[in-house]
Amino acid sequence: MTSNINRTAKDIIAQTADRYGTKPSVILGRDIARVASVPRQAAMAAVQRNLGYSLPRIGRIFKRHHTTVLHGIRAHKARKAQETTT
């Protein structure tokens, strides 16, 4: 595993894709189906958490508007909170 110091957004996207059993191209793609959006939201949240990137910068990586990134990160956090309470 790559150390946090040397991690890049590409590394995080690849690891997230592996964890969700999909490909990085699906995470970075235009598909809005749940099979793509859930791992994409997780990757966005991981990039923000691990790299501290701004919403606009994350948006450029994922080719999304920064408000879409904000929604994705919030949705991921809500999903995680719900998983821990059930």
Short mmCIF file of N, CA, C and O in Angstrom, two decimals:
data_model
loop_
_atom_site.label_atom_id
_atom_site.label_comp_id
_atom_site.label_asym_id
_atom_site.label_seq_id
_atom_site.Cartn_x
_atom_site.Cartn_y
_atom_site.Cartn_z
N MET A 1 0.85 -1.19 0.00
CA MET A 1 0.00 0.00 0.00
C MET A 1 0.89 1.24 0.00
O MET A 1 1.91 1.30 0.67
N THR A 2 0.49 2.23 -0.72
CA THR A 2 1.24 3.47 -0.82
C THR A 2 1.05 4.28 0.46
O THR A 2 -0.03 4.33 1.01
N SER A 3 2.10 4.92 0.93
CA SER A 3 1.97 5.74 2.13
C SER A 3 1.15 6.99 1.81
O SER A 3 1.07 7.43 0.67
N ASN A 4 0.53 7.55 2.83
CA ASN A 4 -0.29 8.74 2.64
C ASN A 4 0.52 9.91 2.07
O ASN A 4 -0.02 10.73 1.36
N ILE A 5 1.78 9.98 2.40
CA ILE A 5 2.62 11.09 1.94
C ILE A 5 2.74 11.07 0.41
O ILE A 5 2.70 12.11 -0.23
N ASN A 6 2.86 9.90 -0.19
CA ASN A 6 3.09 9.79 -1.62
C ASN A 6 1.83 9.48 -2.42
O ASN A 6 1.91 9.24 -3.61
N ARG A 7 0.70 9.45 -1.78
CA ARG A 7 -0.54 9.10 -2.49
C ARG A 7 -0.96 10.21 -3.42
O ARG A 7 -0.80 11.39 -3.13
N THR A 8 -1.54 9.81 -4.53
CA THR A 8 -2.09 10.77 -5.47
C THR A 8 -3.57 10.47 -5.63
O THR A 8 -4.05 9.40 -5.21
N ALA A 9 -4.28 11.36 -6.26
CA ALA A 9 -5.70 11.14 -6.53
C ALA A 9 -5.87 9.89 -7.39
O ALA A 9 -6.80 9.10 -7.17
N LYS A 10 -4.97 9.66 -8.32
CA LYS A 10 -5.04 8.48 -9.17
C LYS A 10 -4.93 7.20 -8.34
O LYS A 10 -5.65 6.23 -8.58
N ASP A 11 -4.03 7.20 -7.36
CA ASP A 11 -3.88 6.05 -6.46
C ASP A 11 -5.17 5.80 -5.68
O ASP A 11 -5.60 4.67 -5.54
N ILE A 12 -5.74 6.87 -5.16
CA ILE A 12 -6.96 6.75 -4.36
C ILE A 12 -8.11 6.23 -5.21
O ILE A 12 -8.88 5.36 -4.77
N ILE A 13 -8.23 6.73 -6.41
CA ILE A 13 -9.30 6.27 -7.31
C ILE A 13 -9.11 4.79 -7.63
O ILE A 13 -10.07 4.02 -7.61
N ALA A 14 -7.87 4.37 -7.89
CA ALA A 14 -7.59 2.96 -8.20
C ALA A 14 -7.92 2.07 -7.00
O ALA A 14 -8.53 1.00 -7.16
N GLN A 15 -7.55 2.49 -5.80
CA GLN A 15 -7.83 1.70 -4.60
C GLN A 15 -9.33 1.64 -4.32
O GLN A 15 -9.85 0.60 -3.92
N THR A 16 -10.02 2.74 -4.55
CA THR A 16 -11.47 2.76 -4.35
C THR A 16 -12.15 1.84 -5.35
O THR A 16 -13.06 1.09 -5.00
N ALA A 17 -11.71 1.89 -6.59
CA ALA A 17 -12.28 1.01 -7.62
C ALA A 17 -12.08 -0.45 -7.23
O ALA A 17 -13.02 -1.26 -7.34
N ASP A 18 -10.90 -0.78 -6.76
CA ASP A 18 -10.62 -2.15 -6.35
C ASP A 18 -11.53 -2.56 -5.18
O ASP A 18 -12.08 -3.66 -5.18
N ARG A 19 -11.69 -1.68 -4.22
CA ARG A 19 -12.53 -1.98 -3.05
C ARG A 19 -13.99 -2.22 -3.45
O ARG A 19 -14.67 -3.05 -2.87
N TYR A 20 -14.47 -1.50 -4.45
CA TYR A 20 -15.85 -1.63 -4.89
C TYR A 20 -16.01 -2.61 -6.05
O TYR A 20 -17.11 -2.78 -6.57
N GLY A 21 -14.94 -3.23 -6.48
CA GLY A 21 -15.01 -4.22 -7.55
C GLY A 21 -15.35 -3.62 -8.91
O GLY A 21 -16.07 -4.23 -9.70
N THR A 22 -14.82 -2.46 -9.18
CA THR A 22 -15.06 -1.80 -10.46
C THR A 22 -13.74 -1.29 -11.01
O THR A 22 -12.68 -1.61 -10.49
N LYS A 23 -13.80 -0.50 -12.06
CA LYS A 23 -12.60 0.04 -12.70
C LYS A 23 -12.52 1.54 -12.48
O LYS A 23 -13.54 2.21 -12.37
N PRO A 24 -11.30 2.09 -12.46
CA PRO A 24 -11.17 3.55 -12.35
C PRO A 24 -11.92 4.29 -13.46
O PRO A 24 -12.46 5.37 -13.22
N SER A 25 -11.99 3.71 -14.65
CA SER A 25 -12.70 4.36 -15.75
C SER A 25 -14.18 4.51 -15.45
O SER A 25 -14.82 5.46 -15.91
N VAL A 26 -14.74 3.59 -14.67
CA VAL A 26 -16.16 3.70 -14.27
C VAL A 26 -16.31 4.85 -13.29
O VAL A 26 -17.25 5.66 -13.40
N ILE A 27 -15.41 4.96 -12.33
CA ILE A 27 -15.46 6.04 -11.34
C ILE A 27 -15.32 7.39 -12.02
O ILE A 27 -16.00 8.35 -11.65
N LEU A 28 -14.46 7.48 -13.00
CA LEU A 28 -14.22 8.75 -13.69
C LEU A 28 -15.19 8.99 -14.85
O LEU A 28 -15.17 10.06 -15.45
N GLY A 29 -16.01 8.01 -15.15
CA GLY A 29 -16.92 8.11 -16.29
C GLY A 29 -18.15 8.97 -16.02
O GLY A 29 -18.31 9.56 -14.96
N ARG A 30 -19.04 9.01 -17.01
CA ARG A 30 -20.23 9.85 -16.95
C ARG A 30 -21.45 9.13 -16.40
O ARG A 30 -22.49 9.75 -16.17
N ASP A 31 -21.38 7.82 -16.20
CA ASP A 31 -22.52 7.03 -15.76
C ASP A 31 -23.03 7.54 -14.40
O ASP A 31 -22.25 7.80 -13.49
N ILE A 32 -24.36 7.67 -14.29
CA ILE A 32 -24.94 8.14 -13.03
C ILE A 32 -25.62 7.02 -12.26
O ILE A 32 -26.22 7.26 -11.21
N ALA A 33 -25.51 5.79 -12.75
CA ALA A 33 -26.09 4.65 -12.05
C ALA A 33 -25.40 4.46 -10.70
O ALA A 33 -24.23 4.83 -10.52
N ARG A 34 -26.12 3.86 -9.78
CA ARG A 34 -25.60 3.65 -8.43
C ARG A 34 -24.29 2.87 -8.42
O ARG A 34 -23.41 3.14 -7.59
N VAL A 35 -24.14 1.91 -9.34
CA VAL A 35 -22.90 1.11 -9.38
C VAL A 35 -21.69 1.98 -9.69
O VAL A 35 -20.56 1.60 -9.37
N ALA A 36 -21.89 3.14 -10.28
CA ALA A 36 -20.80 4.07 -10.55
C ALA A 36 -20.77 5.20 -9.54
O ALA A 36 -19.69 5.63 -9.11
N SER A 37 -21.93 5.70 -9.14
CA SER A 37 -21.97 6.89 -8.29
C SER A 37 -21.51 6.62 -6.86
O SER A 37 -20.84 7.47 -6.26
N VAL A 38 -21.82 5.45 -6.32
CA VAL A 38 -21.40 5.15 -4.94
C VAL A 38 -19.88 5.09 -4.83
O VAL A 38 -19.29 5.76 -3.97
N PRO A 39 -19.19 4.33 -5.69
CA PRO A 39 -17.73 4.35 -5.61
C PRO A 39 -17.13 5.72 -5.95
O PRO A 39 -16.12 6.12 -5.37
N ARG A 40 -17.77 6.45 -6.86
CA ARG A 40 -17.28 7.78 -7.20
C ARG A 40 -17.36 8.71 -6.00
O ARG A 40 -16.42 9.45 -5.70
N GLN A 41 -18.48 8.66 -5.28
CA GLN A 41 -18.64 9.50 -4.09
C GLN A 41 -17.62 9.11 -3.01
O GLN A 41 -17.06 9.98 -2.35
N ALA A 42 -17.38 7.82 -2.86
CA ALA A 42 -16.37 7.36 -1.90
C ALA A 42 -14.99 7.87 -2.28
O ALA A 42 -14.21 8.31 -1.42
N ALA A 43 -14.67 7.83 -3.57
CA ALA A 43 -13.37 8.29 -4.04
C ALA A 43 -13.22 9.80 -3.83
O ALA A 43 -12.17 10.27 -3.42
N MET A 44 -14.28 10.55 -4.11
CA MET A 44 -14.25 12.00 -3.89
C MET A 44 -13.98 12.31 -2.42
O MET A 44 -13.15 13.17 -2.10
N ALA A 45 -14.68 11.60 -1.54
CA ALA A 45 -14.49 11.83 -0.10
C ALA A 45 -13.08 11.45 0.33
O ALA A 45 -12.45 12.16 1.13
N ALA A 46 -12.55 10.36 -0.22
CA ALA A 46 -11.20 9.93 0.13
C ALA A 46 -10.15 10.92 -0.36
O ALA A 46 -9.18 11.20 0.35
N VAL A 47 -10.35 11.46 -1.55
CA VAL A 47 -9.41 12.46 -2.07
C VAL A 47 -9.41 13.69 -1.17
O VAL A 47 -8.35 14.21 -0.80
N GLN A 48 -10.59 14.13 -0.76
CA GLN A 48 -10.65 15.30 0.12
C GLN A 48 -10.02 15.00 1.47
O GLN A 48 -9.23 15.79 1.99
N ARG A 49 -10.35 13.85 2.03
CA ARG A 49 -9.86 13.49 3.36
C ARG A 49 -8.34 13.29 3.37
O ARG A 49 -7.65 13.77 4.26
N ASN A 50 -7.82 12.58 2.36
CA ASN A 50 -6.40 12.22 2.37
C ASN A 50 -5.47 13.27 1.76
O ASN A 50 -4.32 13.36 2.15
N LEU A 51 -5.99 14.02 0.80
CA LEU A 51 -5.13 14.98 0.11
C LEU A 51 -5.47 16.43 0.45
O LEU A 51 -4.70 17.33 0.14
N GLY A 52 -6.65 16.64 1.03
CA GLY A 52 -7.05 17.99 1.40
C GLY A 52 -7.35 18.91 0.23
O GLY A 52 -7.27 20.12 0.36
N TYR A 53 -7.68 18.32 -0.91
CA TYR A 53 -7.96 19.12 -2.10
C TYR A 53 -9.25 19.90 -1.93
O TYR A 53 -10.18 19.45 -1.27
N SER A 54 -9.33 21.05 -2.57
CA SER A 54 -10.54 21.86 -2.57
C SER A 54 -11.61 21.20 -3.44
O SER A 54 -11.30 20.36 -4.30
N LEU A 55 -12.85 21.61 -3.25
CA LEU A 55 -13.95 21.06 -4.05
C LEU A 55 -13.75 21.33 -5.54
O LEU A 55 -13.94 20.42 -6.35
N PRO A 56 -13.36 22.55 -5.95
CA PRO A 56 -13.12 22.77 -7.38
C PRO A 56 -12.00 21.89 -7.95
O PRO A 56 -12.10 21.39 -9.07
N ARG A 57 -10.96 21.66 -7.17
CA ARG A 57 -9.86 20.82 -7.66
C ARG A 57 -10.32 19.37 -7.81
O ARG A 57 -10.00 18.70 -8.81
N ILE A 58 -11.09 18.87 -6.84
CA ILE A 58 -11.64 17.52 -6.94
C ILE A 58 -12.57 17.45 -8.15
O ILE A 58 -12.57 16.47 -8.89
N GLY A 59 -13.36 18.49 -8.35
CA GLY A 59 -14.26 18.54 -9.50
C GLY A 59 -13.52 18.43 -10.82
O GLY A 59 -13.98 17.75 -11.74
N ARG A 60 -12.38 19.07 -10.92
CA ARG A 60 -11.59 18.98 -12.16
C ARG A 60 -11.07 17.56 -12.37
O ARG A 60 -11.04 17.07 -13.51
N ILE A 61 -10.68 16.89 -11.30
CA ILE A 61 -10.19 15.52 -11.42
C ILE A 61 -11.29 14.59 -11.93
O ILE A 61 -11.07 13.76 -12.80
N PHE A 62 -12.49 14.76 -11.35
CA PHE A 62 -13.61 13.88 -11.69
C PHE A 62 -14.49 14.42 -12.82
O PHE A 62 -15.49 13.81 -13.18
N LYS A 63 -14.11 15.57 -13.36
CA LYS A 63 -14.88 16.24 -14.42
C LYS A 63 -16.33 16.48 -13.99
O LYS A 63 -17.29 16.17 -14.70
N ARG A 64 -16.46 17.05 -12.78
CA ARG A 64 -17.75 17.37 -12.20
C ARG A 64 -17.69 18.79 -11.63
O ARG A 64 -16.62 19.29 -11.29
N HIS A 65 -18.85 19.41 -11.50
CA HIS A 65 -18.94 20.73 -10.88
C HIS A 65 -18.66 20.58 -9.39
O HIS A 65 -18.97 19.54 -8.79
N HIS A 66 -18.11 21.63 -8.79
CA HIS A 66 -17.75 21.52 -7.37
C HIS A 66 -18.97 21.28 -6.47
O HIS A 66 -18.85 20.65 -5.42
N THR A 67 -20.16 21.72 -6.88
CA THR A 67 -21.35 21.45 -6.07
C THR A 67 -21.74 19.97 -6.15
O THR A 67 -22.29 19.42 -5.19
N THR A 68 -21.46 19.34 -7.28
CA THR A 68 -21.69 17.90 -7.41
C THR A 68 -20.74 17.14 -6.49
O THR A 68 -21.12 16.15 -5.85
N VAL A 69 -19.51 17.62 -6.40
CA VAL A 69 -18.53 17.02 -5.49
C VAL A 69 -19.01 17.17 -4.04
O VAL A 69 -18.98 16.21 -3.26
N LEU A 70 -19.47 18.35 -3.70
CA LEU A 70 -19.98 18.59 -2.34
C LEU A 70 -21.12 17.63 -2.03
O LEU A 70 -21.15 17.00 -0.96
N HIS A 71 -22.06 17.49 -2.94
CA HIS A 71 -23.18 16.56 -2.74
C HIS A 71 -22.65 15.14 -2.57
O HIS A 71 -23.11 14.40 -1.69
N GLY A 72 -21.71 14.74 -3.40
CA GLY A 72 -21.16 13.39 -3.33
C GLY A 72 -20.48 13.09 -2.01
O GLY A 72 -20.67 12.02 -1.43
N ILE A 73 -19.72 14.04 -1.51
CA ILE A 73 -19.03 13.86 -0.23
C ILE A 73 -20.05 13.78 0.90
O ILE A 73 -19.95 12.92 1.78
N ARG A 74 -21.04 14.63 0.86
CA ARG A 74 -22.09 14.59 1.89
C ARG A 74 -22.87 13.29 1.83
O ARG A 74 -23.20 12.70 2.86
N ALA A 75 -23.19 12.83 0.64
CA ALA A 75 -23.93 11.57 0.47
C ALA A 75 -23.10 10.40 1.01
O ALA A 75 -23.64 9.50 1.67
N HIS A 76 -21.80 10.42 0.73
CA HIS A 76 -20.93 9.35 1.22
C HIS A 76 -20.89 9.35 2.75
O HIS A 76 -20.99 8.29 3.38
N LYS A 77 -20.75 10.53 3.34
CA LYS A 77 -20.72 10.62 4.80
C LYS A 77 -22.04 10.15 5.41
O LYS A 77 -22.04 9.44 6.42
N ALA A 78 -23.14 10.52 4.80
CA ALA A 78 -24.46 10.09 5.30
C ALA A 78 -24.61 8.58 5.19
O ALA A 78 -25.12 7.93 6.11
N ARG A 79 -24.15 8.01 4.09
CA ARG A 79 -24.21 6.56 3.90
C ARG A 79 -23.38 5.84 4.95
O ARG A 79 -23.81 4.84 5.53
N LYS A 80 -22.20 6.36 5.21
CA LYS A 80 -21.32 5.76 6.24
C LYS A 80 -21.94 5.87 7.63
O LYS A 80 -21.88 4.93 8.41
N ALA A 81 -22.54 7.01 7.93
CA ALA A 81 -23.17 7.20 9.24
C ALA A 81 -24.34 6.24 9.41
O ALA A 81 -24.55 5.67 10.48
N GLN A 82 -25.11 6.04 8.35
CA GLN A 82 -26.23 5.12 8.40
C GLN A 82 -25.78 3.68 8.57
O GLN A 82 -26.38 2.91 9.30
N GLU A 83 -24.67 3.32 7.93
CA GLU A 83 -24.11 1.97 8.05
C GLU A 83 -23.66 1.67 9.48
O GLU A 83 -23.79 0.55 9.94
N THR A 84 -23.13 2.69 10.17
CA THR A 84 -22.64 2.47 11.52
C THR A 84 -23.78 2.37 12.54
O THR A 84 -23.60 1.79 13.60
N THR A 85 -24.95 2.94 12.22
CA THR A 85 -26.07 2.90 13.15
C THR A 85 -26.95 1.69 12.96
O THR A 85 -27.77 1.38 13.80
N THR A 86 -26.80 0.98 11.84
CA THR A 86 -27.64 -0.19 11.60
C THR A 86 -26.91 -1.47 11.86
O THR A 86 -25.78 -1.58 12.04
#
